[in-house]
Tab-separated table of C-alpha atoms and ligand atoms in Angstrom:
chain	number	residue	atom	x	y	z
A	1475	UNK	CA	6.422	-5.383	-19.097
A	1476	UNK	CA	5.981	-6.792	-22.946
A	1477	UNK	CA	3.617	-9.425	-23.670
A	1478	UNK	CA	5.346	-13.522	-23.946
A	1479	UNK	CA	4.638	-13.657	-27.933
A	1480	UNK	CA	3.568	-10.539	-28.999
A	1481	UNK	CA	2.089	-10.910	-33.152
A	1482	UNK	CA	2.193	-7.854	-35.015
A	1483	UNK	CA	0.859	-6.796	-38.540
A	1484	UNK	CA	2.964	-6.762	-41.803
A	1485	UNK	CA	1.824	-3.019	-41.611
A	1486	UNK	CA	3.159	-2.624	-37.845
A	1487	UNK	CA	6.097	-4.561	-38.704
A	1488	UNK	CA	7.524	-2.519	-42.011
A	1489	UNK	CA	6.635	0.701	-39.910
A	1490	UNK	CA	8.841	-0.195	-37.295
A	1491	UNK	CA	11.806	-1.466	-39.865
A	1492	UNK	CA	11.044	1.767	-41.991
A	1493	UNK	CA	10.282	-0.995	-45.258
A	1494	UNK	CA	7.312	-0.716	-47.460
A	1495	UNK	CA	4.274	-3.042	-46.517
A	1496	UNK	CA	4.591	-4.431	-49.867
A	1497	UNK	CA	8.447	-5.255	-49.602
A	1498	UNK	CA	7.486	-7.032	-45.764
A	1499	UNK	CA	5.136	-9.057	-47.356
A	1500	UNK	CA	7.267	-10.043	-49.951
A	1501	UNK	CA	10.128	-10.962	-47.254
A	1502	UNK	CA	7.466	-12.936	-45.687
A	1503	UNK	CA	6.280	-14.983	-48.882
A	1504	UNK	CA	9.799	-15.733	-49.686
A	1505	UNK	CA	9.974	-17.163	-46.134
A	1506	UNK	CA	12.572	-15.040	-44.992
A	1507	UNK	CA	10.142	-14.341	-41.988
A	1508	UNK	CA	8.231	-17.187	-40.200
A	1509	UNK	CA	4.926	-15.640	-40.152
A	1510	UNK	CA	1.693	-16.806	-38.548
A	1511	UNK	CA	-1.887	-16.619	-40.041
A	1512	UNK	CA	-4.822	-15.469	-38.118
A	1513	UNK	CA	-8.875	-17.368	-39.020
A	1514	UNK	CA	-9.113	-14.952	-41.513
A	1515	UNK	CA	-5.963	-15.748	-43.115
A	1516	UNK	CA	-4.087	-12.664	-42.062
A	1517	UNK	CA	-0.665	-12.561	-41.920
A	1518	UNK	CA	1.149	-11.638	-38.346
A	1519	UNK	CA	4.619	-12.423	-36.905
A	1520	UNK	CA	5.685	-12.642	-33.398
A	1521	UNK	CA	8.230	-9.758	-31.574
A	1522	UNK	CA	10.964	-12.643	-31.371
A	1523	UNK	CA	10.705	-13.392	-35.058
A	1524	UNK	CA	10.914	-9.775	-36.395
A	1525	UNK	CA	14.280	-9.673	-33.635
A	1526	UNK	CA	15.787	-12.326	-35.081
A	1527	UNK	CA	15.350	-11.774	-38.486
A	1528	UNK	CA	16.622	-8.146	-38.095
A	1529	UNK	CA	19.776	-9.955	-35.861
A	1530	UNK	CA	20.419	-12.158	-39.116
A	1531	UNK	CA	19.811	-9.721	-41.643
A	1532	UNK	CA	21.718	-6.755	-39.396
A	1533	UNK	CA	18.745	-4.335	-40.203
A	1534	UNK	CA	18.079	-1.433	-37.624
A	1535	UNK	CA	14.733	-0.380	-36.330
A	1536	UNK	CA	13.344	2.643	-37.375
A	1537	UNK	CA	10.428	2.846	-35.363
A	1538	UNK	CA	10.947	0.364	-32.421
A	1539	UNK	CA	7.437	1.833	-30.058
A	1540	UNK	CA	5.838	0.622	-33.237
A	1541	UNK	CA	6.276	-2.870	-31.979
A	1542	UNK	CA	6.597	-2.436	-28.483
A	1543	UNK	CA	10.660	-2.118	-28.487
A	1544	UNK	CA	12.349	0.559	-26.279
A	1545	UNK	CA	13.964	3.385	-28.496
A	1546	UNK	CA	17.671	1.681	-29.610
A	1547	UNK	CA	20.625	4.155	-28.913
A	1548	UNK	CA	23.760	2.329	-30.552
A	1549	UNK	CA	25.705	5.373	-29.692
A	1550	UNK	CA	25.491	4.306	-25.988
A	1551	UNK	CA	26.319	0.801	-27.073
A	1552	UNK	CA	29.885	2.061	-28.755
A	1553	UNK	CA	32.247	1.162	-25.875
A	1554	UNK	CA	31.851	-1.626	-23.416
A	1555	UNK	CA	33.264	0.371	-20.703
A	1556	UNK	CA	31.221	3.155	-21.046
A	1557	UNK	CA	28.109	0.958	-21.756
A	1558	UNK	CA	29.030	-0.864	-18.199
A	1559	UNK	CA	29.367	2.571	-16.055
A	1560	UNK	CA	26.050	3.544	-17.629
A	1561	UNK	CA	23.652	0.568	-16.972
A	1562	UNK	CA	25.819	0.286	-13.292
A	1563	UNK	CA	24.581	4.242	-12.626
A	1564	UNK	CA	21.226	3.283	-13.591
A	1565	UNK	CA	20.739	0.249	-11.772
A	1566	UNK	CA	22.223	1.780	-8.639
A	1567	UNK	CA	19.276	4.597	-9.316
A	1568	UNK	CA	17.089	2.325	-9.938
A	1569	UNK	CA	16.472	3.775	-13.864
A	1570	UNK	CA	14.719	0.532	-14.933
A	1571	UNK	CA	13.929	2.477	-18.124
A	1572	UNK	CA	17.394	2.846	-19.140
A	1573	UNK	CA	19.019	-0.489	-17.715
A	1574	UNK	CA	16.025	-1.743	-20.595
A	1575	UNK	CA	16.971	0.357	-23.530
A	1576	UNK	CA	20.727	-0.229	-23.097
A	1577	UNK	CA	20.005	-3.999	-22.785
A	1578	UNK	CA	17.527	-4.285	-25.698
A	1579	UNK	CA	19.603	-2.162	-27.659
A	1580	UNK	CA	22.839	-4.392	-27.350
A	1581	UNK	CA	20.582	-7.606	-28.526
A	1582	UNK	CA	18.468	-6.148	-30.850
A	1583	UNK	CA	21.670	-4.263	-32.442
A	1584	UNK	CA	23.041	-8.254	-32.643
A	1585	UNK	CA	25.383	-8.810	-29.785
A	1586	UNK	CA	26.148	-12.097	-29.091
A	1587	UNK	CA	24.389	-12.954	-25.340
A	1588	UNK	CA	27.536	-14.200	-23.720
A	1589	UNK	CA	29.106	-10.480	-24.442
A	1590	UNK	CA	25.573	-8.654	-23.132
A	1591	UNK	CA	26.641	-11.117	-19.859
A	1592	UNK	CA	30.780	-12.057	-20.078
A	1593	UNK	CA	31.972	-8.521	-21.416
A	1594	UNK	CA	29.065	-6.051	-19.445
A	1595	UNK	CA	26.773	-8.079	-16.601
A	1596	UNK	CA	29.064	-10.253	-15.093
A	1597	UNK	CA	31.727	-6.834	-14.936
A	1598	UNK	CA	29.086	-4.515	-13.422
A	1599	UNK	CA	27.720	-6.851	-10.599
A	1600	UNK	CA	31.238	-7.544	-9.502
A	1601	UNK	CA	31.986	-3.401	-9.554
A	1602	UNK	CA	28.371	-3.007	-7.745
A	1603	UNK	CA	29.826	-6.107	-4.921
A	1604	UNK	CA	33.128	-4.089	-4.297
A	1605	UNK	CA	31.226	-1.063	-4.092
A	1606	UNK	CA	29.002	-2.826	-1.067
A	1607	UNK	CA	32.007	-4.750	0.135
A	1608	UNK	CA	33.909	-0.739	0.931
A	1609	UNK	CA	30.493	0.034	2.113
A	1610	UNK	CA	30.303	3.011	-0.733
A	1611	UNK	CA	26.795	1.986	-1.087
A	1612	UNK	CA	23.243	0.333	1.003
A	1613	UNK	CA	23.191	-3.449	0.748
A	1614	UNK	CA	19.785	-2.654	-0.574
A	1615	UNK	CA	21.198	-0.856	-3.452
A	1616	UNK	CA	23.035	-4.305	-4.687
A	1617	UNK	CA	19.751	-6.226	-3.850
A	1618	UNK	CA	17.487	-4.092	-5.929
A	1619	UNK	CA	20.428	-3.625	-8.603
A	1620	UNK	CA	19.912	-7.349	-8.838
A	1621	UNK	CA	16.005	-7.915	-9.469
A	1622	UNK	CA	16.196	-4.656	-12.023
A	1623	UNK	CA	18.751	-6.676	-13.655
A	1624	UNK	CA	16.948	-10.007	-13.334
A	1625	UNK	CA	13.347	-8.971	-14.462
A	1626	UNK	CA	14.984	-6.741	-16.914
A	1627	UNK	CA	16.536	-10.179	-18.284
A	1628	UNK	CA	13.576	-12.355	-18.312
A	1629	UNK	CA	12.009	-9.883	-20.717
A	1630	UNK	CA	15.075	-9.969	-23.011
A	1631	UNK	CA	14.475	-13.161	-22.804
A	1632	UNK	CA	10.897	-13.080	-24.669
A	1633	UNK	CA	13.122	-11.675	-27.326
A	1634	UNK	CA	14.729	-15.275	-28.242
A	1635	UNK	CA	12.730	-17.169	-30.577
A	1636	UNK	CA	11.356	-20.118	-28.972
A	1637	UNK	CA	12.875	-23.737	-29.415
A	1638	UNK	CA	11.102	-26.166	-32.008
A	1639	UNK	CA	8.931	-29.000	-31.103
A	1640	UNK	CA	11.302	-32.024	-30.335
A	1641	UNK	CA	14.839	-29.810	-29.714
A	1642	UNK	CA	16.908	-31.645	-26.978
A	1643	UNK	CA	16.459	-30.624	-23.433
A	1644	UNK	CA	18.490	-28.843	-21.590
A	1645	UNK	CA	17.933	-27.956	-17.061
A	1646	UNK	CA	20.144	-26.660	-14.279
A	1647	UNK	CA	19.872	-24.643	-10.914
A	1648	UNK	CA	22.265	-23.644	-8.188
A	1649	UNK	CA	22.201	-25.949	-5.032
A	1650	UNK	CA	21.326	-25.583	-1.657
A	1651	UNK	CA	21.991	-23.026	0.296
A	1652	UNK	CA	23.029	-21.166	-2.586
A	1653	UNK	CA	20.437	-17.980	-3.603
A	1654	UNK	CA	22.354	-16.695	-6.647
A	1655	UNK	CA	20.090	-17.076	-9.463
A	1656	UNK	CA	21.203	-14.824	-12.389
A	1657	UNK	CA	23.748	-17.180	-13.948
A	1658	UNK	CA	21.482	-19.765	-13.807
A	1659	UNK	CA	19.027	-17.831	-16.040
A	1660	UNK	CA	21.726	-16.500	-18.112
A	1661	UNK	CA	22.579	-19.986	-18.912
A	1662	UNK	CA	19.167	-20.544	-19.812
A	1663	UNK	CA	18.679	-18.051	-22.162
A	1664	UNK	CA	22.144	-18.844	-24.187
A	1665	UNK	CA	20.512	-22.655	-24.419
A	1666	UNK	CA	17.214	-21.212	-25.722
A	1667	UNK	CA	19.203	-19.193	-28.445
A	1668	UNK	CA	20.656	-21.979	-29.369
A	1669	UNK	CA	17.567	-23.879	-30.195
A	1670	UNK	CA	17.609	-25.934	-26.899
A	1671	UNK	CA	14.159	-26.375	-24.798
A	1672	UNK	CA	15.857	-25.112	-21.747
A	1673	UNK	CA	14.661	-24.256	-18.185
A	1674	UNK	CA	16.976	-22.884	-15.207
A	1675	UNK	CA	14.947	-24.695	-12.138
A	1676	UNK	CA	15.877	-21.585	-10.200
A	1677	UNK	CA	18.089	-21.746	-6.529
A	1678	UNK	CA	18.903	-23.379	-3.526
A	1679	UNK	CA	17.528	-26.929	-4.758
A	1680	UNK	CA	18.584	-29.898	-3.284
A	1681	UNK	CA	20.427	-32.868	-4.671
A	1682	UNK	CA	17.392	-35.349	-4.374
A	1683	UNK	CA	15.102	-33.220	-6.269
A	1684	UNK	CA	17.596	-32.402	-9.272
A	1685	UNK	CA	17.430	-36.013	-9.898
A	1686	UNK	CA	13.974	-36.136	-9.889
A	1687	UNK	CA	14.116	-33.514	-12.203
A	1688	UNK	CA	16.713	-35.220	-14.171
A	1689	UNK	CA	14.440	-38.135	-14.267
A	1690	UNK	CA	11.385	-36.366	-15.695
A	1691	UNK	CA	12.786	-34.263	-18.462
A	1692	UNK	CA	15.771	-36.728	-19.860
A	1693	UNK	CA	17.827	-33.866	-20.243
A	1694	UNK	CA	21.068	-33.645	-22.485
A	1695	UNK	CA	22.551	-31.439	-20.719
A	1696	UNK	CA	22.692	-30.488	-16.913
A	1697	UNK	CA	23.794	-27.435	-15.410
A	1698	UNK	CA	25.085	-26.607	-12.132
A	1699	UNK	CA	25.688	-23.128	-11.057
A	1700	UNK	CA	27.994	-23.004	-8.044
A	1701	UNK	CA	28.189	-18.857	-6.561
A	1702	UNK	CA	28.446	-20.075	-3.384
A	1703	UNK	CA	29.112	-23.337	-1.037
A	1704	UNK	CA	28.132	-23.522	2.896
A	1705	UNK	CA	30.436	-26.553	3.521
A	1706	UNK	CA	32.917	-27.618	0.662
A	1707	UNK	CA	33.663	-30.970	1.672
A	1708	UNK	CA	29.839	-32.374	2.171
A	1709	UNK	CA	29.452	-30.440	-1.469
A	1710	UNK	CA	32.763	-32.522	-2.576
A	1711	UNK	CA	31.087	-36.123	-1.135
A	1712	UNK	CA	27.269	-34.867	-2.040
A	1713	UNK	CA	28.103	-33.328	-5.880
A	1714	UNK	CA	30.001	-36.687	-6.845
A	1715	UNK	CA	27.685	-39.134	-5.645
A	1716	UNK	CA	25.048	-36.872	-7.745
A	1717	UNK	CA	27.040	-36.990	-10.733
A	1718	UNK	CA	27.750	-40.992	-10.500
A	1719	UNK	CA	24.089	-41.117	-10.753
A	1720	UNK	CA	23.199	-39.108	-13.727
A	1721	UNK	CA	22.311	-41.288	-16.954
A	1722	UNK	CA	24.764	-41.794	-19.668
A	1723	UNK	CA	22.468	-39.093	-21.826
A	1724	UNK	CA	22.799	-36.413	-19.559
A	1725	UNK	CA	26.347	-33.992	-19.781
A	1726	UNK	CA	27.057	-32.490	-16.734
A	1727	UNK	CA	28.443	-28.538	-17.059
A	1728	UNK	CA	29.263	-26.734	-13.960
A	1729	UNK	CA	30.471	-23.229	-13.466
A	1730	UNK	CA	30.630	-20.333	-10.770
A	1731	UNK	CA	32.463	-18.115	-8.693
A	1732	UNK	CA	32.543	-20.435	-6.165
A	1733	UNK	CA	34.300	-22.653	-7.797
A	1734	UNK	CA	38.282	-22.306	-6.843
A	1735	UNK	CA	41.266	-24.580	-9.035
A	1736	UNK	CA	41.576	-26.603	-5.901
A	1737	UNK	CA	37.783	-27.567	-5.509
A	1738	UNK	CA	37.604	-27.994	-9.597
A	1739	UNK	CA	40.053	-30.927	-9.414
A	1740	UNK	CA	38.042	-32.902	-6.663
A	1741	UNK	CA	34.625	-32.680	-9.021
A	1742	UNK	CA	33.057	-34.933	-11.278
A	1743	UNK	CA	31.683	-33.281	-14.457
A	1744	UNK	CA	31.863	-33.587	-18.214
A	1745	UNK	CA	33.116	-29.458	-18.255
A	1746	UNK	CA	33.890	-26.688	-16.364
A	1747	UNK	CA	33.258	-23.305	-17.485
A	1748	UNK	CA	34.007	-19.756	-16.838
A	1749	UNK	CA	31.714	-17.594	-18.293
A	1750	UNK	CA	29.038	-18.138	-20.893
A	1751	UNK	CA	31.002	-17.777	-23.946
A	1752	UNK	CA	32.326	-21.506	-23.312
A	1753	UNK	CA	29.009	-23.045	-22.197
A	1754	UNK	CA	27.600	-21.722	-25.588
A	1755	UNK	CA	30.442	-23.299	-27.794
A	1756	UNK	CA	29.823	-26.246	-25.736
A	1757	UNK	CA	25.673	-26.843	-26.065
A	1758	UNK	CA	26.088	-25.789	-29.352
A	1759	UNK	CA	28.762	-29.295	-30.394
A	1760	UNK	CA	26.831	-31.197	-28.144
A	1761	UNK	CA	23.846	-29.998	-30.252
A	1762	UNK	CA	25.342	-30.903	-33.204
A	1763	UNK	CA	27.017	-34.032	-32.216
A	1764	UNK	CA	23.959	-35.450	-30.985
A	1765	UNK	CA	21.481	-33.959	-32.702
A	1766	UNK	CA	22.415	-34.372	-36.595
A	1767	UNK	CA	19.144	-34.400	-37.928
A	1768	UNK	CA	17.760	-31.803	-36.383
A	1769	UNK	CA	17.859	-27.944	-37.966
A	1770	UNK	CA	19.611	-25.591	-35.758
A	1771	UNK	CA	18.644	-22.035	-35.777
B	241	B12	C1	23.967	-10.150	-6.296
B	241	B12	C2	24.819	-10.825	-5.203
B	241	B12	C3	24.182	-11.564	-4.188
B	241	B12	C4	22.698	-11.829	-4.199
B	241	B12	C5	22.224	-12.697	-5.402
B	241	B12	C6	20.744	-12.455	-5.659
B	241	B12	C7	20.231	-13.254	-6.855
B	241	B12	N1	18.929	-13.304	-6.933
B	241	B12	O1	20.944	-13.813	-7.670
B	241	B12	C8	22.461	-12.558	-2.855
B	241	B12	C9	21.555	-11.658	-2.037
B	241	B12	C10	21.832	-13.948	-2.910
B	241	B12	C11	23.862	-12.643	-2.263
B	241	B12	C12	24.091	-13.241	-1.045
B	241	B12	C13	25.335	-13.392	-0.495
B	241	B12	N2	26.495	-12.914	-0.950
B	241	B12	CO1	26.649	-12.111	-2.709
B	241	B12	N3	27.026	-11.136	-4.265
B	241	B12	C14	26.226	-10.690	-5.210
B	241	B12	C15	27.053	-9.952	-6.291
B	241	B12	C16	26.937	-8.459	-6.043
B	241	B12	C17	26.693	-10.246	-7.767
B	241	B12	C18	26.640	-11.754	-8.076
B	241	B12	C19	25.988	-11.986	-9.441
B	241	B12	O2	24.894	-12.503	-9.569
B	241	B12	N4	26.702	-11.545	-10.508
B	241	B12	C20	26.204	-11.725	-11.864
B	241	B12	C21	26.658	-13.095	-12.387
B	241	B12	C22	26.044	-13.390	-13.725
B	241	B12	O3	28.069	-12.988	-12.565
B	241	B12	P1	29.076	-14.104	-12.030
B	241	B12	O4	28.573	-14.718	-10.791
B	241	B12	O5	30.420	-13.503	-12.050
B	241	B12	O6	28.975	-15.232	-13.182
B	241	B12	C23	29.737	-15.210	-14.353
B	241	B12	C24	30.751	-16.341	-14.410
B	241	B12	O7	31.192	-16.757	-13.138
B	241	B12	C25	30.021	-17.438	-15.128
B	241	B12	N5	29.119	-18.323	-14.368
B	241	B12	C26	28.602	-18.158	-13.133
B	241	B12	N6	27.801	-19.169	-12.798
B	241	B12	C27	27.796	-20.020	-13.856
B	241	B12	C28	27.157	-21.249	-14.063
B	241	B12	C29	27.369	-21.935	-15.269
B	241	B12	C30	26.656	-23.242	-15.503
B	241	B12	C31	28.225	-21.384	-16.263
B	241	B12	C32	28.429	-22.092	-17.545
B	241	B12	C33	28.886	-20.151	-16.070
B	241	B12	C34	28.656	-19.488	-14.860
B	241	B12	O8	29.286	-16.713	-16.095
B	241	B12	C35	28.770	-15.525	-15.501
B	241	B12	C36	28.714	-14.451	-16.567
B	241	B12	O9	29.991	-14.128	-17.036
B	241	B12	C37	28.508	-10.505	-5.944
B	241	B12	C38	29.646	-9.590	-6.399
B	241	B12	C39	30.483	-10.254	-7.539
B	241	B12	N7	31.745	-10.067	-7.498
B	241	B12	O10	29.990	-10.931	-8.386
B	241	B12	C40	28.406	-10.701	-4.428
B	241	B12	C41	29.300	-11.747	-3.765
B	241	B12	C42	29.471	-12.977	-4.650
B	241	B12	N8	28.552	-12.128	-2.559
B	241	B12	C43	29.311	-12.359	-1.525
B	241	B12	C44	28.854	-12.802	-0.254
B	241	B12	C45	29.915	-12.923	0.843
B	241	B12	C46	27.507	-13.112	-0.028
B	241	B12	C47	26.898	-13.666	1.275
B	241	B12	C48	27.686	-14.795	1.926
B	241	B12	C49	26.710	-12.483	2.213
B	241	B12	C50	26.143	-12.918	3.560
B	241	B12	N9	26.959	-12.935	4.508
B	241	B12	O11	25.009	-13.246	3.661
B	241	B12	C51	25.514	-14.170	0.806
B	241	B12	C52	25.499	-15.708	0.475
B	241	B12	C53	24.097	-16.094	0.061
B	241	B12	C54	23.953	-17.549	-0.343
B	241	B12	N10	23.963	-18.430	0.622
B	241	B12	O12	23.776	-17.836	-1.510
B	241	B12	C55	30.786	-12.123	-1.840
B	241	B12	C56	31.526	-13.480	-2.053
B	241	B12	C57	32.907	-13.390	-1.474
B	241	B12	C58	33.514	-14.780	-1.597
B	241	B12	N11	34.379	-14.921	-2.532
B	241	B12	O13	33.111	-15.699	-0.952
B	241	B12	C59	30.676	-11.242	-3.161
B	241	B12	C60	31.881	-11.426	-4.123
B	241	B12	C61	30.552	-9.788	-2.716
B	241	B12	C62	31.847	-9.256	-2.164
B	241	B12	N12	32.477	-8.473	-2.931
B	241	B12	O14	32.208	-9.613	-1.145
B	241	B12	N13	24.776	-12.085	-3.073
């Protein structure tokens, strides 16, 4: 496990790039790189930072131990296919080791995160289901595929650059009696890349405390994630009344496997999505839209 917001050295830093200390330092200076000063005025920048800045300026990592990284294989990454069979083998062994490299190696190497979750995730889990569903494997083997996967994630996730004082707010869960909470979490992390102060309020929450939630954190956006319903018409009567009470400010974006054509046209929301590629292009006009002054990253 890597630390939240890891600082590291100019020295570390233009190790692990393969740079010069001197050209680092200039990078910095020129404010290329948002760098940090410790009480004796030394400079040091944050894991997230030297990710991003390597995303933007499509650098590779030479020496990726030297700041805590997991060695990055792009030859794996070449074909999604491939890249899917691989990290589905190694959850279903349980290889946390290479489910992380694979990951990091994806984001680091500056895939978007609704591919890492659309094009590879999403596609695996729904191969690793089937695979339970003609009992070719333990139920077990899908549960633990899942927490690999979803600790595995909320480390990526240290790996996003945080959002800036004052950036709109952004909350959603699943509902209750529904345990799913990876897309919830995936949805967070595509707000946080996006510059959004965003928190997925986990699963199985009910209505009531949503809105207290709601209440609390003003949020411009509200997400629903909807893997699976009990009883569809008490969601029907229960999910409208909730979204007749949400404040003008707050956008309401659902999405889900649970969600059929024929339940989508009895729902209140502002959008309906289908994978994460369209909830990004969506937070990031509503960003924009309603959030002129403020820089995006
Ligand atoms: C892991 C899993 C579970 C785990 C989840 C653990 C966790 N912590 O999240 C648990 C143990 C909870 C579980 C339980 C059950 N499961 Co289950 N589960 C799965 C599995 C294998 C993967 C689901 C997953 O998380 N995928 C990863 C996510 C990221 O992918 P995704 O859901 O496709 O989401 C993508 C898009 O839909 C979209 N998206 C999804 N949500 C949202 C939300 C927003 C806001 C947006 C913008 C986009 C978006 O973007 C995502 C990325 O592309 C699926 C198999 C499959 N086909 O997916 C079965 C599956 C969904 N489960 C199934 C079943 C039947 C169940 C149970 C009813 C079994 C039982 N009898 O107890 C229970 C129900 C539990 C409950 N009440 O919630 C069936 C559903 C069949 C059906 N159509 O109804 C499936 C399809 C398995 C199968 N092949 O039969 N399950």
């Amino acid at each position: 496990m890597i630390g939240d917001q890891a600082h590291f050295s100019p020295r570390m830093v233009a190790r692990a790039i393969g740079v010069s200390e001197s050209s680092l330092k200039r990078w910095c200076d020129q404010g290329r790189l948002d760098i940090t000063k410790t009480a004796g005025g030394h400079r040091r920048l944050s894991r997230a930072e030297v990710v991003r800045f390597l995303r933007q300026a499509n650098l590779s990592l030479a020496d990726p131990e030297a700041i805590g990284l997991p060695k990055i294989d792009s030859d794996a990454i070449r074909d999604d296919p491939v890249v899917s069979e691989t990290i589905k083998n190694a959850l279903l062994s349980a290889d946390e080791a290479t489910v992380r490299q694979l990951l990091f190696t994806m984001y680091v190497s500056g895939w978007r995160l609704h591919r890492i979750f659309d094009d590879v995730i999403s596609r695996v889990f729904a191969s690793i289901g089937e695979m339970f569903q003609c009992n070719d494997i333990e139920i077990y083997k899908e549960r633990l595929s899942c927490e690999i996967a979803i600790n595995t994630l909320r480390e990526l996730r240290t790996l996003i650059p945080k959002a800036k004082q004052g950036a709109p707010v952004a909350i959603g869960a699943s509902l209750a009696g529904d345990f799913y909470t990876m897309p919830s979490l995936m949805v967070e992390m595509i707000m946080i890349s996006l510059g959004w102060r965003a928190h997925s309020l986990g699963s199985n929450l009910p209505f009531a405390t949503l809105l207290a939630a709601i209440s609390d954190y003003q949020p411009q956006i509200f997400w629903v994630s909807l893997s699976y319903i009990e009883d569809e018409s008490k969601l029907i009567q229960e999910f409208n009344d909730f979204a007749e009470r949400l404040p003008k400010a707050t956008t309401l974006a659902i999405g889900g496997q649970a969600i059929t054509p024929e339940l989508r046209k009895q729902l209140n929301f502002s959008i309906c999505c289908d994978n994460m590629r369209q909830i990004e292009m969506f937070a990031k006009n509503i960003y924009q839209l309603r959030n002129p002054n403020t820089q995006n990253i």
